[in-house]
Amino acid sequence: MNIKALGISTKLTILLITIMTILGELNSKFKDFLTGLTGHHWTAKGLISLIFFILIYLLFNKASSKKEDIKKVITVVMWYSIVSALIIFLFYIYEFFA
Amino acid sequence: MASYLIGLHAGLGELGAIAFLWVLIEMMSPTPERVKRAKIVALIGVIALFLSWFVGGYYYVNTYGNEVKPIIKGGPQPWSHLIFTETKEHVFLFLPFLGILNYAIIRKYEKELVKNKNISSSVRMISLLITILAFGMALMGYLISSGARSALEVLA
Protein backbone atom coordinates (compact mmCIF):
# COMPACT_ATOMS: atom_id res chain seq x y z
CA MET A 1 0.00 0.00 0.00
CA ASN A 2 1.07 3.56 -0.67
CA ILE A 3 1.02 5.13 2.83
CA LYS A 4 1.60 8.64 1.49
CA ALA A 5 -1.53 8.32 -0.69
CA LEU A 6 -3.45 6.78 2.21
CA GLY A 7 -2.41 9.68 4.47
CA ILE A 8 -3.61 12.24 1.90
CA SER A 9 -6.84 10.31 1.47
CA THR A 10 -7.39 10.11 5.27
CA LYS A 11 -6.76 13.81 5.94
CA LEU A 12 -8.91 14.95 3.01
CA THR A 13 -11.74 12.60 4.04
CA ILE A 14 -11.64 14.03 7.58
CA LEU A 15 -11.72 17.53 6.10
CA LEU A 16 -14.66 16.57 3.87
CA ILE A 17 -16.62 15.13 6.84
CA THR A 18 -16.05 18.37 8.77
CA ILE A 19 -17.12 20.55 5.83
CA MET A 20 -20.24 18.43 5.13
CA THR A 21 -21.16 18.51 8.84
CA ILE A 22 -20.97 22.29 9.20
CA LEU A 23 -22.34 23.10 5.76
CA GLY A 24 -25.28 20.76 6.42
CA GLU A 25 -26.17 22.74 9.56
CA LEU A 26 -25.76 26.16 7.95
CA ASN A 27 -27.42 25.40 4.62
CA SER A 28 -30.71 23.50 4.68
CA LYS A 29 -30.62 22.97 0.90
CA PHE A 30 -27.33 21.09 1.22
CA LYS A 31 -28.75 18.98 4.07
CA ASP A 32 -31.85 18.24 1.96
CA PHE A 33 -29.58 17.28 -0.93
CA LEU A 34 -27.72 14.81 1.31
CA THR A 35 -31.02 13.42 2.63
CA GLY A 36 -32.25 13.01 -0.94
CA LEU A 37 -29.24 10.83 -1.79
CA THR A 38 -29.80 8.03 0.72
CA GLY A 39 -32.87 8.94 2.77
CA HIS A 40 -30.83 10.32 5.70
CA HIS A 41 -28.18 13.06 5.69
CA TRP A 42 -25.88 11.12 8.04
CA THR A 43 -25.97 7.98 5.90
CA ALA A 44 -25.13 10.11 2.87
CA LYS A 45 -22.17 11.70 4.69
CA GLY A 46 -20.83 8.25 5.59
CA LEU A 47 -21.27 6.86 2.10
CA ILE A 48 -19.77 9.93 0.41
CA SER A 49 -16.79 9.78 2.83
CA LEU A 50 -16.15 6.12 2.08
CA ILE A 51 -16.31 6.59 -1.70
CA PHE A 52 -14.20 9.77 -1.49
CA PHE A 53 -11.59 7.99 0.65
CA ILE A 54 -11.22 5.21 -1.93
CA LEU A 55 -11.18 7.56 -4.93
CA ILE A 56 -8.58 9.91 -3.45
CA TYR A 57 -6.40 6.95 -2.52
CA LEU A 58 -6.59 5.57 -6.06
CA LEU A 59 -5.84 9.01 -7.50
CA PHE A 60 -2.77 9.68 -5.34
CA ASN A 61 -1.61 6.07 -5.42
CA LYS A 62 -0.55 6.65 -9.02
CA ALA A 63 0.62 10.24 -8.71
CA SER A 64 2.55 10.42 -5.46
CA SER A 65 6.16 9.42 -4.92
CA LYS A 66 6.95 6.09 -3.29
CA LYS A 67 9.39 7.77 -0.86
CA GLU A 68 7.42 7.92 2.35
CA ASP A 69 8.05 9.96 5.48
CA ILE A 70 5.72 8.09 7.86
CA LYS A 71 6.26 10.50 10.75
CA LYS A 72 5.27 13.47 8.58
CA VAL A 73 2.21 11.63 7.19
CA ILE A 74 0.99 10.72 10.70
CA THR A 75 1.71 14.17 12.18
CA VAL A 76 -0.36 15.86 9.45
CA VAL A 77 -3.23 13.36 9.77
CA MET A 78 -3.23 13.78 13.56
CA TRP A 79 -3.44 17.56 13.32
CA TYR A 80 -6.28 17.31 10.80
CA SER A 81 -8.13 14.89 13.11
CA ILE A 82 -7.67 16.88 16.33
CA VAL A 83 -8.47 20.28 14.82
CA SER A 84 -11.47 18.91 12.86
CA ALA A 85 -12.91 17.15 15.93
CA LEU A 86 -12.52 20.37 17.94
CA ILE A 87 -14.11 22.45 15.18
CA ILE A 88 -17.16 20.13 15.07
CA PHE A 89 -17.47 20.08 18.88
CA LEU A 90 -17.11 23.87 19.25
CA PHE A 91 -19.51 24.45 16.34
CA TYR A 92 -22.28 22.49 18.09
CA ILE A 93 -21.58 24.27 21.39
CA TYR A 94 -21.91 27.59 19.55
CA GLU A 95 -25.12 26.40 17.81
CA PHE A 96 -26.59 25.36 21.17
CA PHE A 97 -25.99 28.72 22.82
CA ALA A 98 -26.64 30.89 19.76
CA MET B 1 -36.99 2.14 24.04
CA ALA B 2 -33.72 0.46 25.09
CA SER B 3 -32.27 -1.55 22.23
CA TYR B 4 -29.69 -4.33 22.17
CA LEU B 5 -28.20 -2.46 19.20
CA ILE B 6 -26.93 0.27 21.58
CA GLY B 7 -25.02 -2.33 23.58
CA LEU B 8 -23.68 -3.96 20.43
CA HIS B 9 -22.61 -0.58 18.99
CA ALA B 10 -20.90 0.41 22.26
CA GLY B 11 -19.30 -3.01 22.69
CA LEU B 12 -17.84 -3.03 19.20
CA GLY B 13 -16.61 0.54 19.63
CA GLU B 14 -14.92 -0.38 22.91
CA LEU B 15 -13.39 -3.42 21.26
CA GLY B 16 -11.93 -1.09 18.62
CA ALA B 17 -10.60 1.27 21.32
CA ILE B 18 -9.04 -1.57 23.32
CA ALA B 19 -7.54 -3.10 20.16
CA PHE B 20 -5.68 0.12 19.34
CA LEU B 21 -4.65 0.55 22.98
CA TRP B 22 -3.18 -2.95 22.67
CA VAL B 23 -1.34 -1.92 19.48
CA LEU B 24 0.03 1.13 21.31
CA ILE B 25 1.38 -1.07 24.12
CA GLU B 26 2.91 -3.60 21.70
CA MET B 27 4.68 -0.75 19.88
CA MET B 28 6.33 0.60 23.04
CA SER B 29 9.03 -2.02 22.69
CA PRO B 30 8.47 -3.78 19.36
CA THR B 31 9.84 -7.26 18.66
CA PRO B 32 8.96 -9.40 15.61
CA GLU B 33 6.38 -11.30 17.72
CA ARG B 34 4.83 -8.10 19.09
CA VAL B 35 4.62 -6.55 15.62
CA LYS B 36 2.91 -9.69 14.31
CA ARG B 37 0.41 -9.54 17.19
CA ALA B 38 -0.13 -5.80 16.66
CA LYS B 39 -0.92 -6.40 12.99
CA ILE B 40 -3.64 -8.93 13.84
CA VAL B 41 -5.06 -6.79 16.66
CA ALA B 42 -5.10 -3.66 14.44
CA LEU B 43 -7.09 -5.58 11.81
CA ILE B 44 -9.56 -6.70 14.51
CA GLY B 45 -9.77 -3.05 15.62
CA VAL B 46 -10.54 -1.83 12.10
CA ILE B 47 -13.25 -4.48 11.65
CA ALA B 48 -14.75 -3.64 15.07
CA LEU B 49 -14.87 0.08 14.23
CA PHE B 50 -16.57 -0.58 10.89
CA LEU B 51 -19.12 -2.92 12.51
CA SER B 52 -19.73 -0.36 15.28
CA TRP B 53 -20.32 2.26 12.57
CA PHE B 54 -22.88 0.10 10.73
CA VAL B 55 -24.73 -1.12 13.85
CA GLY B 56 -24.77 2.34 15.45
CA GLY B 57 -25.81 3.88 12.14
CA TYR B 58 -28.70 1.44 11.73
CA TYR B 59 -29.91 2.23 15.25
CA TYR B 60 -29.40 5.99 14.80
CA VAL B 61 -31.32 6.17 11.52
CA ASN B 62 -34.13 3.75 12.38
CA THR B 63 -34.73 4.21 16.11
CA TYR B 64 -32.84 7.08 17.72
CA GLY B 65 -34.00 9.83 15.36
CA ASN B 66 -37.69 8.96 15.68
CA GLU B 67 -37.98 7.76 19.26
CA VAL B 68 -35.11 9.02 21.43
CA LYS B 69 -34.06 12.37 19.93
CA PRO B 70 -37.46 14.11 20.42
CA ILE B 71 -37.60 12.92 24.06
CA ILE B 72 -34.08 14.20 24.85
CA LYS B 73 -34.72 17.53 23.11
CA GLY B 74 -37.91 17.99 25.16
CA GLY B 75 -36.23 16.97 28.43
CA PRO B 76 -34.05 18.77 30.98
CA GLN B 77 -30.76 17.98 29.17
CA PRO B 78 -31.35 18.87 25.51
CA TRP B 79 -27.62 19.65 25.20
CA SER B 80 -26.89 15.93 25.40
CA HIS B 81 -28.35 15.57 21.91
CA LEU B 82 -27.68 19.02 20.49
CA ILE B 83 -24.00 19.01 21.41
CA PHE B 84 -22.92 15.44 22.14
CA THR B 85 -24.98 13.29 19.74
CA GLU B 86 -24.27 15.72 16.93
CA THR B 87 -20.53 15.74 17.69
CA LYS B 88 -20.36 11.97 18.24
CA GLU B 89 -22.15 10.97 15.05
CA HIS B 90 -19.75 13.03 12.93
CA VAL B 91 -16.40 12.65 14.72
CA PHE B 92 -17.01 8.90 14.88
CA LEU B 93 -16.71 8.83 11.09
CA PHE B 94 -12.98 9.68 11.41
CA LEU B 95 -12.21 6.46 13.28
CA PRO B 96 -12.45 3.71 10.61
CA PHE B 97 -10.25 5.75 8.25
CA LEU B 98 -7.63 6.35 10.95
CA GLY B 99 -7.77 2.64 11.75
CA ILE B 100 -7.16 1.65 8.12
CA LEU B 101 -4.15 4.01 7.94
CA ASN B 102 -2.70 2.54 11.14
CA TYR B 103 -3.21 -1.06 10.01
CA ALA B 104 -1.70 -0.33 6.58
CA ILE B 105 1.48 1.12 8.16
CA ILE B 106 1.95 -1.90 10.44
CA ARG B 107 1.33 -4.28 7.55
CA LYS B 108 3.66 -2.51 5.12
CA TYR B 109 6.48 -1.84 7.59
CA GLU B 110 6.17 -5.06 9.59
CA LYS B 111 9.90 -5.79 9.30
CA GLU B 112 11.16 -2.20 9.76
CA LEU B 113 9.03 -1.52 12.85
CA VAL B 114 11.43 -3.31 15.20
CA LYS B 115 14.39 -1.09 14.31
CA ASN B 116 12.89 2.10 12.91
CA LYS B 117 11.84 4.27 15.85
CA ASN B 118 10.24 6.89 13.60
CA ILE B 119 7.73 4.38 12.28
CA SER B 120 7.02 2.72 15.63
CA SER B 121 6.48 6.11 17.30
CA SER B 122 4.13 7.09 14.44
CA VAL B 123 2.09 3.92 15.01
CA ARG B 124 2.00 4.70 18.73
CA MET B 125 0.78 8.26 18.09
CA ILE B 126 -2.04 7.25 15.73
CA SER B 127 -3.01 4.36 18.03
CA LEU B 128 -3.22 6.77 20.97
CA LEU B 129 -5.38 9.16 18.94
CA ILE B 130 -7.77 6.36 17.92
CA THR B 131 -7.97 5.12 21.52
CA ILE B 132 -8.70 8.60 22.92
CA LEU B 133 -11.29 9.37 20.24
CA ALA B 134 -12.99 5.97 20.66
CA PHE B 135 -13.15 6.28 24.47
CA GLY B 136 -14.40 9.84 23.92
CA MET B 137 -17.25 8.33 21.89
CA ALA B 138 -18.09 6.09 24.86
CA LEU B 139 -18.12 9.11 27.19
CA MET B 140 -20.44 10.97 24.84
CA GLY B 141 -22.64 7.87 24.61
CA TYR B 142 -22.93 7.94 28.40
CA LEU B 143 -23.92 11.63 28.36
CA ILE B 144 -26.54 10.94 25.66
CA SER B 145 -28.01 8.05 27.68
CA SER B 146 -28.04 10.30 30.72
CA GLY B 147 -30.00 12.91 28.72
CA ALA B 148 -32.54 10.26 27.70
CA ARG B 149 -32.90 8.95 31.27
CA SER B 150 -33.42 12.42 32.72
CA ALA B 151 -36.11 13.12 30.10
CA LEU B 152 -37.89 9.85 30.88
CA GLU B 153 -37.80 10.63 34.62
CA VAL B 154 -39.64 13.88 33.92
CA LEU B 155 -42.23 12.06 31.81
CA ALA B 156 -42.79 9.30 34.44
Coordinates of C-alpha atoms in Angstrom, one line a residue:
Chain A
M1 CA 0.0 0.0 0.0
N2 CA 1.1 3.6 -0.7
I3 CA 1.0 5.1 2.8
K4 CA 1.6 8.6 1.5
A5 CA -1.5 8.3 -0.7
L6 CA -3.4 6.8 2.2
G7 CA -2.4 9.7 4.5
I8 CA -3.6 12.2 1.9
S9 CA -6.8 10.3 1.5
T10 CA -7.4 10.1 5.3
K11 CA -6.8 13.8 5.9
L12 CA -8.9 15.0 3.0
T13 CA -11.7 12.6 4.0
I14 CA -11.6 14.0 7.6
L15 CA -11.7 17.5 6.1
L16 CA -14.7 16.6 3.9
I17 CA -16.6 15.1 6.8
T18 CA -16.0 18.4 8.8
I19 CA -17.1 20.6 5.8
M20 CA -20.2 18.4 5.1
T21 CA -21.2 18.5 8.8
I22 CA -21.0 22.3 9.2
L23 CA -22.3 23.1 5.8
G24 CA -25.3 20.8 6.4
E25 CA -26.2 22.7 9.6
L26 CA -25.8 26.2 8.0
N27 CA -27.4 25.4 4.6
S28 CA -30.7 23.5 4.7
K29 CA -30.6 23.0 0.9
F30 CA -27.3 21.1 1.2
K31 CA -28.7 19.0 4.1
D32 CA -31.8 18.2 2.0
F33 CA -29.6 17.3 -0.9
L34 CA -27.7 14.8 1.3
T35 CA -31.0 13.4 2.6
G36 CA -32.3 13.0 -0.9
L37 CA -29.2 10.8 -1.8
T38 CA -29.8 8.0 0.7
G39 CA -32.9 8.9 2.8
H40 CA -30.8 10.3 5.7
H41 CA -28.2 13.1 5.7
W42 CA -25.9 11.1 8.0
T43 CA -26.0 8.0 5.9
A44 CA -25.1 10.1 2.9
K45 CA -22.2 11.7 4.7
G46 CA -20.8 8.3 5.6
L47 CA -21.3 6.9 2.1
I48 CA -19.8 9.9 0.4
S49 CA -16.8 9.8 2.8
L50 CA -16.2 6.1 2.1
I51 CA -16.3 6.6 -1.7
F52 CA -14.2 9.8 -1.5
F53 CA -11.6 8.0 0.6
I54 CA -11.2 5.2 -1.9
L55 CA -11.2 7.6 -4.9
I56 CA -8.6 9.9 -3.4
Y57 CA -6.4 7.0 -2.5
L58 CA -6.6 5.6 -6.1
L59 CA -5.8 9.0 -7.5
F60 CA -2.8 9.7 -5.3
N61 CA -1.6 6.1 -5.4
K62 CA -0.5 6.6 -9.0
A63 CA 0.6 10.2 -8.7
S64 CA 2.5 10.4 -5.5
S65 CA 6.2 9.4 -4.9
K66 CA 7.0 6.1 -3.3
K67 CA 9.4 7.8 -0.9
E68 CA 7.4 7.9 2.4
D69 CA 8.1 10.0 5.5
I70 CA 5.7 8.1 7.9
K71 CA 6.3 10.5 10.8
K72 CA 5.3 13.5 8.6
V73 CA 2.2 11.6 7.2
I74 CA 1.0 10.7 10.7
T75 CA 1.7 14.2 12.2
V76 CA -0.4 15.9 9.5
V77 CA -3.2 13.4 9.8
M78 CA -3.2 13.8 13.6
W79 CA -3.4 17.6 13.3
Y80 CA -6.3 17.3 10.8
S81 CA -8.1 14.9 13.1
I82 CA -7.7 16.9 16.3
V83 CA -8.5 20.3 14.8
S84 CA -11.5 18.9 12.9
A85 CA -12.9 17.2 15.9
L86 CA -12.5 20.4 17.9
I87 CA -14.1 22.5 15.2
I88 CA -17.2 20.1 15.1
F89 CA -17.5 20.1 18.9
L90 CA -17.1 23.9 19.2
F91 CA -19.5 24.5 16.3
Y92 CA -22.3 22.5 18.1
I93 CA -21.6 24.3 21.4
Y94 CA -21.9 27.6 19.5
E95 CA -25.1 26.4 17.8
F96 CA -26.6 25.4 21.2
F97 CA -26.0 28.7 22.8
A98 CA -26.6 30.9 19.8
Chain B
M1 CA -37.0 2.1 24.0
A2 CA -33.7 0.5 25.1
S3 CA -32.3 -1.5 22.2
Y4 CA -29.7 -4.3 22.2
L5 CA -28.2 -2.5 19.2
I6 CA -26.9 0.3 21.6
G7 CA -25.0 -2.3 23.6
L8 CA -23.7 -4.0 20.4
H9 CA -22.6 -0.6 19.0
A10 CA -20.9 0.4 22.3
G11 CA -19.3 -3.0 22.7
L12 CA -17.8 -3.0 19.2
G13 CA -16.6 0.5 19.6
E14 CA -14.9 -0.4 22.9
L15 CA -13.4 -3.4 21.3
G16 CA -11.9 -1.1 18.6
A17 CA -10.6 1.3 21.3
I18 CA -9.0 -1.6 23.3
A19 CA -7.5 -3.1 20.2
F20 CA -5.7 0.1 19.3
L21 CA -4.6 0.5 23.0
W22 CA -3.2 -3.0 22.7
V23 CA -1.3 -1.9 19.5
L24 CA 0.0 1.1 21.3
I25 CA 1.4 -1.1 24.1
E26 CA 2.9 -3.6 21.7
M27 CA 4.7 -0.8 19.9
M28 CA 6.3 0.6 23.0
S29 CA 9.0 -2.0 22.7
P30 CA 8.5 -3.8 19.4
T31 CA 9.8 -7.3 18.7
P32 CA 9.0 -9.4 15.6
E33 CA 6.4 -11.3 17.7
R34 CA 4.8 -8.1 19.1
V35 CA 4.6 -6.6 15.6
K36 CA 2.9 -9.7 14.3
R37 CA 0.4 -9.5 17.2
A38 CA -0.1 -5.8 16.7
K39 CA -0.9 -6.4 13.0
I40 CA -3.6 -8.9 13.8
V41 CA -5.1 -6.8 16.7
A42 CA -5.1 -3.7 14.4
L43 CA -7.1 -5.6 11.8
I44 CA -9.6 -6.7 14.5
G45 CA -9.8 -3.0 15.6
V46 CA -10.5 -1.8 12.1
I47 CA -13.3 -4.5 11.6
A48 CA -14.7 -3.6 15.1
L49 CA -14.9 0.1 14.2
F50 CA -16.6 -0.6 10.9
L51 CA -19.1 -2.9 12.5
S52 CA -19.7 -0.4 15.3
W53 CA -20.3 2.3 12.6
F54 CA -22.9 0.1 10.7
V55 CA -24.7 -1.1 13.9
G56 CA -24.8 2.3 15.4
G57 CA -25.8 3.9 12.1
Y58 CA -28.7 1.4 11.7
Y59 CA -29.9 2.2 15.3
Y60 CA -29.4 6.0 14.8
V61 CA -31.3 6.2 11.5
N62 CA -34.1 3.7 12.4
T63 CA -34.7 4.2 16.1
Y64 CA -32.8 7.1 17.7
G65 CA -34.0 9.8 15.4
N66 CA -37.7 9.0 15.7
E67 CA -38.0 7.8 19.3
V68 CA -35.1 9.0 21.4
K69 CA -34.1 12.4 19.9
P70 CA -37.5 14.1 20.4
I71 CA -37.6 12.9 24.1
I72 CA -34.1 14.2 24.8
K73 CA -34.7 17.5 23.1
G74 CA -37.9 18.0 25.2
G75 CA -36.2 17.0 28.4
P76 CA -34.1 18.8 31.0
Q77 CA -30.8 18.0 29.2
P78 CA -31.3 18.9 25.5
W79 CA -27.6 19.7 25.2
S80 CA -26.9 15.9 25.4
H81 CA -28.4 15.6 21.9
L82 CA -27.7 19.0 20.5
I83 CA -24.0 19.0 21.4
F84 CA -22.9 15.4 22.1
T85 CA -25.0 13.3 19.7
E86 CA -24.3 15.7 16.9
T87 CA -20.5 15.7 17.7
K88 CA -20.4 12.0 18.2
E89 CA -22.1 11.0 15.1
H90 CA -19.7 13.0 12.9
V91 CA -16.4 12.7 14.7
F92 CA -17.0 8.9 14.9
L93 CA -16.7 8.8 11.1
F94 CA -13.0 9.7 11.4
L95 CA -12.2 6.5 13.3
P96 CA -12.5 3.7 10.6
F97 CA -10.3 5.7 8.2
L98 CA -7.6 6.4 10.9
G99 CA -7.8 2.6 11.8
I100 CA -7.2 1.7 8.1
L101 CA -4.1 4.0 7.9
N102 CA -2.7 2.5 11.1
Y103 CA -3.2 -1.1 10.0
A104 CA -1.7 -0.3 6.6
I105 CA 1.5 1.1 8.2
I106 CA 1.9 -1.9 10.4
R107 CA 1.3 -4.3 7.5
K108 CA 3.7 -2.5 5.1
Y109 CA 6.5 -1.8 7.6
E110 CA 6.2 -5.1 9.6
K111 CA 9.9 -5.8 9.3
E112 CA 11.2 -2.2 9.8
L113 CA 9.0 -1.5 12.9
V114 CA 11.4 -3.3 15.2
K115 CA 14.4 -1.1 14.3
N116 CA 12.9 2.1 12.9
K117 CA 11.8 4.3 15.8
N118 CA 10.2 6.9 13.6
I119 CA 7.7 4.4 12.3
S120 CA 7.0 2.7 15.6
S121 CA 6.5 6.1 17.3
S122 CA 4.1 7.1 14.4
V123 CA 2.1 3.9 15.0
R124 CA 2.0 4.7 18.7
M125 CA 0.8 8.3 18.1
I126 CA -2.0 7.2 15.7
S127 CA -3.0 4.4 18.0
L128 CA -3.2 6.8 21.0
L129 CA -5.4 9.2 18.9
I130 CA -7.8 6.4 17.9
T131 CA -8.0 5.1 21.5
I132 CA -8.7 8.6 22.9
L133 CA -11.3 9.4 20.2
A134 CA -13.0 6.0 20.7
F135 CA -13.2 6.3 24.5
G136 CA -14.4 9.8 23.9
M137 CA -17.2 8.3 21.9
A138 CA -18.1 6.1 24.9
L139 CA -18.1 9.1 27.2
M140 CA -20.4 11.0 24.8
G141 CA -22.6 7.9 24.6
Y142 CA -22.9 7.9 28.4
L143 CA -23.9 11.6 28.4
I144 CA -26.5 10.9 25.7
S145 CA -28.0 8.0 27.7
S146 CA -28.0 10.3 30.7
G147 CA -30.0 12.9 28.7
A148 CA -32.5 10.3 27.7
R149 CA -32.9 9.0 31.3
S150 CA -33.4 12.4 32.7
A151 CA -36.1 13.1 30.1
L152 CA -37.9 9.8 30.9
E153 CA -37.8 10.6 34.6
V154 CA -39.6 13.9 33.9
L155 CA -42.2 12.1 31.8
A156 CA -42.8 9.3 34.4

